Short mmCIF file of N, CA and C in Angstrom, two decimals:
data_model
loop_
_atom_site.label_atom_id
_atom_site.label_comp_id
_atom_site.label_asym_id
_atom_site.label_seq_id
_atom_site.Cartn_x
_atom_site.Cartn_y
_atom_site.Cartn_z
N UNK D 1 108.58 142.80 119.73
CA UNK D 1 109.65 143.04 120.34
C UNK D 1 110.72 142.61 119.84
N UNK D 2 110.75 140.91 119.95
CA UNK D 2 112.21 140.21 119.48
C UNK D 2 112.43 140.74 118.03
N UNK D 3 111.48 140.81 117.27
CA UNK D 3 111.81 140.96 115.91
C UNK D 3 112.65 142.56 115.18
N UNK D 4 112.22 143.52 116.49
CA UNK D 4 112.66 144.45 115.98
C UNK D 4 114.40 144.57 116.04
N UNK D 5 114.73 144.90 114.81
CA UNK D 5 116.27 144.90 114.88
C UNK D 5 116.89 146.05 116.12
N UNK D 6 116.22 147.37 116.31
CA UNK D 6 116.64 148.37 117.29
C UNK D 6 117.08 147.44 118.74
N UNK D 7 116.07 146.94 119.21
CA UNK D 7 116.36 146.26 120.23
C UNK D 7 117.59 145.09 120.68
N UNK D 8 117.47 144.54 119.58
CA UNK D 8 118.52 143.45 119.26
C UNK D 8 120.43 144.58 119.11
N UNK D 9 120.27 145.51 118.29
CA UNK D 9 121.23 146.28 118.60
C UNK D 9 121.34 147.03 119.80
N UNK D 10 120.38 147.08 120.76
CA UNK D 10 120.77 148.25 122.01
C UNK D 10 121.22 147.25 123.21
N UNK D 11 120.89 145.73 122.86
CA UNK D 11 121.30 144.49 123.53
C UNK D 11 122.69 144.47 123.32
N UNK D 12 123.21 144.35 122.21
CA UNK D 12 124.63 144.31 121.82
C UNK D 12 125.34 145.55 122.33
N UNK D 13 124.80 146.58 121.81
CA UNK D 13 125.74 147.84 122.44
C UNK D 13 125.74 147.64 123.84
N UNK D 14 124.98 147.77 124.75
CA UNK D 14 124.87 147.54 126.11
C UNK D 14 125.99 146.28 126.67
N UNK D 15 125.66 145.22 125.99
CA UNK D 15 126.87 144.19 126.33
C UNK D 15 128.22 144.51 126.00
N UNK D 16 128.34 145.10 124.78
CA UNK D 16 129.87 145.53 124.60
C UNK D 16 130.09 146.64 125.64
N UNK D 17 129.62 147.73 126.18
CA UNK D 17 129.52 148.60 127.03
C UNK D 17 130.33 147.90 128.42
N UNK D 18 129.53 146.85 128.69
CA UNK D 18 129.71 146.44 130.02
C UNK D 18 130.84 145.73 130.08
N UNK D 19 131.05 145.17 129.03
CA UNK D 19 132.37 144.06 128.79
C UNK D 19 133.26 145.46 129.01
N UNK D 20 133.55 146.28 128.38
CA UNK D 20 134.57 147.40 128.69
C UNK D 20 134.76 147.71 129.85
N UNK D 21 133.60 147.83 130.69
CA UNK D 21 133.83 148.35 132.20
C UNK D 21 134.41 146.87 133.03
N UNK D 22 133.75 145.69 132.74
CA UNK D 22 134.59 144.83 133.24
C UNK D 22 136.36 144.69 133.00
N UNK D 23 136.35 145.22 131.76
CA UNK D 23 137.93 145.00 131.34
C UNK D 23 139.01 145.92 132.08
N UNK D 24 137.98 146.96 132.24
CA UNK D 24 138.68 148.18 133.37
C UNK D 24 138.68 147.92 134.82
N UNK D 25 137.68 147.41 135.32
CA UNK D 25 137.71 146.69 136.82
C UNK D 25 138.71 145.70 136.77
N UNK D 26 138.90 144.98 136.03
CA UNK D 26 139.95 143.65 135.80
C UNK D 26 141.67 144.79 136.28
N UNK D 27 141.92 145.58 135.25
CA UNK D 27 143.01 146.34 135.75
C UNK D 27 143.49 147.30 136.89
N UNK D 28 142.09 147.35 137.46
CA UNK D 28 142.38 147.94 138.92
C UNK D 28 142.28 146.84 140.16
N UNK D 29 142.21 145.76 139.75
CA UNK D 29 142.46 144.53 140.84
C UNK D 29 143.76 143.69 140.78
N UNK D 30 143.71 143.65 139.81
CA UNK D 30 145.04 142.63 139.28
C UNK D 30 146.47 143.46 138.97
N UNK D 31 147.33 143.10 139.57
CA UNK D 31 148.77 144.03 139.60
C UNK D 31 149.55 143.66 138.07
N UNK D 32 149.69 144.65 137.33
CA UNK D 32 150.04 144.24 135.70
C UNK D 32 151.32 143.57 135.78
N UNK D 33 151.44 142.53 135.49
CA UNK D 33 152.93 141.88 135.24
C UNK D 33 153.18 141.69 134.05
N UNK D 34 154.60 141.69 133.08
CA UNK D 34 154.77 141.09 131.50
C UNK D 34 154.16 139.61 131.17
N UNK D 35 154.13 138.65 132.41
CA UNK D 35 153.40 137.77 132.05
C UNK D 35 151.71 137.93 131.98
N UNK D 36 151.16 138.55 132.54
CA UNK D 36 150.18 138.76 132.61
C UNK D 36 149.59 139.77 131.48
N UNK D 37 150.49 140.62 130.92
CA UNK D 37 150.19 141.28 129.64
C UNK D 37 150.32 140.59 128.32
N UNK D 38 151.49 139.41 128.44
CA UNK D 38 151.65 138.61 127.57
C UNK D 38 150.32 137.55 127.44
N UNK D 39 149.92 137.16 128.28
CA UNK D 39 148.65 136.48 128.10
C UNK D 39 147.44 136.98 127.79
N UNK D 40 147.20 138.37 128.37
CA UNK D 40 146.09 138.81 127.61
C UNK D 40 146.00 138.93 126.54
N UNK D 41 147.52 139.50 125.91
CA UNK D 41 147.45 139.77 124.23
C UNK D 41 147.78 138.96 123.64
N UNK D 42 147.94 137.59 123.80
CA UNK D 42 147.63 136.34 123.16
C UNK D 42 146.49 135.71 123.22
N UNK D 43 145.70 135.96 124.55
CA UNK D 43 144.38 135.77 124.70
C UNK D 43 143.41 136.57 123.47
N UNK D 44 143.85 138.09 123.41
CA UNK D 44 143.14 138.62 122.46
C UNK D 44 143.45 138.33 120.82
N UNK D 45 144.62 138.06 120.70
CA UNK D 45 144.87 137.73 119.61
C UNK D 45 144.29 136.64 118.80
N UNK D 46 144.23 135.88 119.54
CA UNK D 46 143.18 134.30 119.29
C UNK D 46 141.98 134.73 119.05
N UNK D 47 141.45 135.49 119.56
CA UNK D 47 139.97 135.88 119.65
C UNK D 47 139.73 136.66 118.39
N UNK D 48 140.60 137.39 118.02
CA UNK D 48 140.39 137.99 116.93
C UNK D 48 140.91 137.17 115.71
N UNK D 49 141.97 136.26 115.66
CA UNK D 49 141.93 135.46 114.59
C UNK D 49 140.81 134.61 114.54
N UNK D 50 140.16 133.91 115.84
CA UNK D 50 138.91 133.14 115.21
C UNK D 50 137.84 133.92 114.61
N UNK D 51 137.87 135.19 114.98
CA UNK D 51 136.81 135.73 114.34
C UNK D 51 137.21 136.17 113.03
N UNK D 52 138.29 136.74 112.65
CA UNK D 52 138.38 136.93 111.41
C UNK D 52 138.24 135.50 110.49
N UNK D 53 138.83 134.55 111.08
CA UNK D 53 138.77 133.43 110.03
C UNK D 53 136.97 132.98 110.20
N UNK D 54 136.52 132.77 111.41
CA UNK D 54 134.92 132.28 110.90
C UNK D 54 134.08 133.30 109.90
N UNK D 55 134.47 134.70 109.95
CA UNK D 55 133.87 135.86 109.34
C UNK D 55 134.42 135.49 107.55
N UNK D 56 135.58 135.52 107.71
CA UNK D 56 135.92 135.39 105.88
C UNK D 56 135.97 134.23 105.23
N UNK D 57 136.12 132.75 106.06
CA UNK D 57 136.20 131.35 105.19
C UNK D 57 134.95 130.97 104.79
N UNK D 58 133.75 131.39 105.04
CA UNK D 58 132.63 131.27 104.35
C UNK D 58 132.63 131.73 102.88
N UNK D 59 133.19 133.18 102.80
CA UNK D 59 133.08 133.96 101.94
C UNK D 59 134.17 133.07 100.70
N UNK D 60 135.33 133.12 101.52
CA UNK D 60 136.12 132.61 100.63
C UNK D 60 136.04 131.44 100.03
N UNK D 61 135.24 130.16 100.86
CA UNK D 61 135.08 129.04 100.07
C UNK D 61 133.91 129.23 98.84
N UNK D 62 132.94 130.18 99.45
CA UNK D 62 131.96 130.24 98.36
C UNK D 62 132.54 130.78 96.91
N UNK D 63 133.89 131.95 97.01
CA UNK D 63 134.11 132.24 96.22
C UNK D 63 135.07 131.51 95.12
N UNK D 64 135.68 130.72 95.94
CA UNK D 64 136.91 129.87 95.32
C UNK D 64 136.43 128.51 95.03
N UNK D 65 135.31 128.59 95.75
CA UNK D 65 134.73 126.86 95.35
C UNK D 65 134.20 126.63 94.09
N UNK D 66 134.00 127.93 93.15
CA UNK D 66 133.18 127.55 91.92
C UNK D 66 134.29 126.81 90.93
N UNK D 67 135.50 126.91 91.09
CA UNK D 67 136.57 127.11 90.50
C UNK D 67 137.67 126.04 91.03
N UNK D 68 137.33 125.87 91.92
CA UNK D 68 138.48 124.36 93.02
C UNK D 68 137.69 123.70 93.63
N UNK D 69 138.72 122.51 94.08
CA UNK D 69 138.14 121.41 94.79
C UNK D 69 137.83 122.05 96.31
N UNK D 70 136.86 121.11 97.31
CA UNK D 70 137.02 121.78 98.46
C UNK D 70 138.06 121.60 99.27
N UNK D 71 138.98 120.87 99.25
CA UNK D 71 140.54 120.74 99.75
C UNK D 71 141.29 121.78 99.12
N UNK D 72 141.73 122.29 97.78
CA UNK D 72 142.17 123.21 97.32
C UNK D 72 141.92 124.52 97.93
N UNK D 73 140.38 124.85 98.09
CA UNK D 73 139.83 125.97 98.38
C UNK D 73 140.30 126.10 99.78
N UNK D 74 140.35 125.11 100.75
CA UNK D 74 140.85 125.34 102.06
C UNK D 74 142.25 125.41 102.26
N UNK D 75 143.08 124.95 101.33
CA UNK D 75 144.66 125.30 101.37
C UNK D 75 144.57 126.80 100.23
N UNK D 76 144.09 127.13 100.05
CA UNK D 76 144.06 128.48 99.42
C UNK D 76 143.75 129.39 100.37
N UNK D 77 142.43 129.22 100.62
CA UNK D 77 142.23 130.12 101.74
C UNK D 77 143.13 130.22 103.37
N UNK D 78 143.81 128.81 103.67
CA UNK D 78 144.82 128.79 104.77
C UNK D 78 145.95 129.80 104.17
N UNK D 79 146.44 129.43 102.98
CA UNK D 79 147.56 130.08 102.61
C UNK D 79 147.68 131.41 102.63
N UNK D 80 146.85 132.17 102.00
CA UNK D 80 146.27 133.26 101.90
C UNK D 80 145.88 134.17 103.38
N UNK D 81 145.56 133.40 104.65
CA UNK D 81 145.92 133.76 105.86
C UNK D 81 147.00 133.80 106.75
N UNK D 82 148.20 133.11 106.10
CA UNK D 82 149.27 132.33 106.85
C UNK D 82 150.14 133.64 106.25
N UNK D 83 150.03 133.62 104.75
CA UNK D 83 150.70 135.07 104.15
C UNK D 83 150.31 136.23 104.78
N UNK D 84 149.05 136.67 104.90
CA UNK D 84 148.65 137.74 105.45
C UNK D 84 148.98 137.78 107.35
N UNK D 85 149.17 136.94 107.61
CA UNK D 85 150.12 136.96 109.03
C UNK D 85 151.36 137.21 108.65
N UNK D 86 152.41 136.65 108.29
CA UNK D 86 153.47 136.74 107.97
C UNK D 86 153.81 138.38 107.42
N UNK D 87 152.74 138.60 106.57
CA UNK D 87 153.54 140.35 106.21
C UNK D 87 153.04 141.21 107.18
N UNK D 88 151.82 140.81 108.17
CA UNK D 88 151.88 141.26 109.44
C UNK D 88 152.69 141.60 110.20
N UNK D 89 153.45 140.52 110.51
CA UNK D 89 154.57 140.17 110.99
C UNK D 89 155.94 140.92 110.65
N UNK D 90 156.08 141.10 109.25
CA UNK D 90 157.18 141.69 108.75
C UNK D 90 156.78 143.19 109.31
N UNK D 91 155.92 143.86 109.08
CA UNK D 91 155.85 145.07 109.05
C UNK D 91 155.90 145.43 110.56
N UNK D 92 155.72 144.77 111.52
CA UNK D 92 156.18 144.75 112.58
C UNK D 92 155.10 145.27 113.75
#
């Protein structure tokens, strides 16, 4: 049963659904203020950045690692991440 990918996918789907429900309940219990909204959005942005970086960094290290040193690879990956963030900020 643990080796069946269906049950793993089902468990992740149920967990995602429960997380959405908990987020909805949090809205009902707390009074929304601009400070709470700013903290929530900051937390969500940090989670998205860390997930994106953790997902993309190994692929970029493998791709650039063939032609660059490890330090150069890290600087290239960080520079491209910063450029993408700056472009997103300029777009609004």
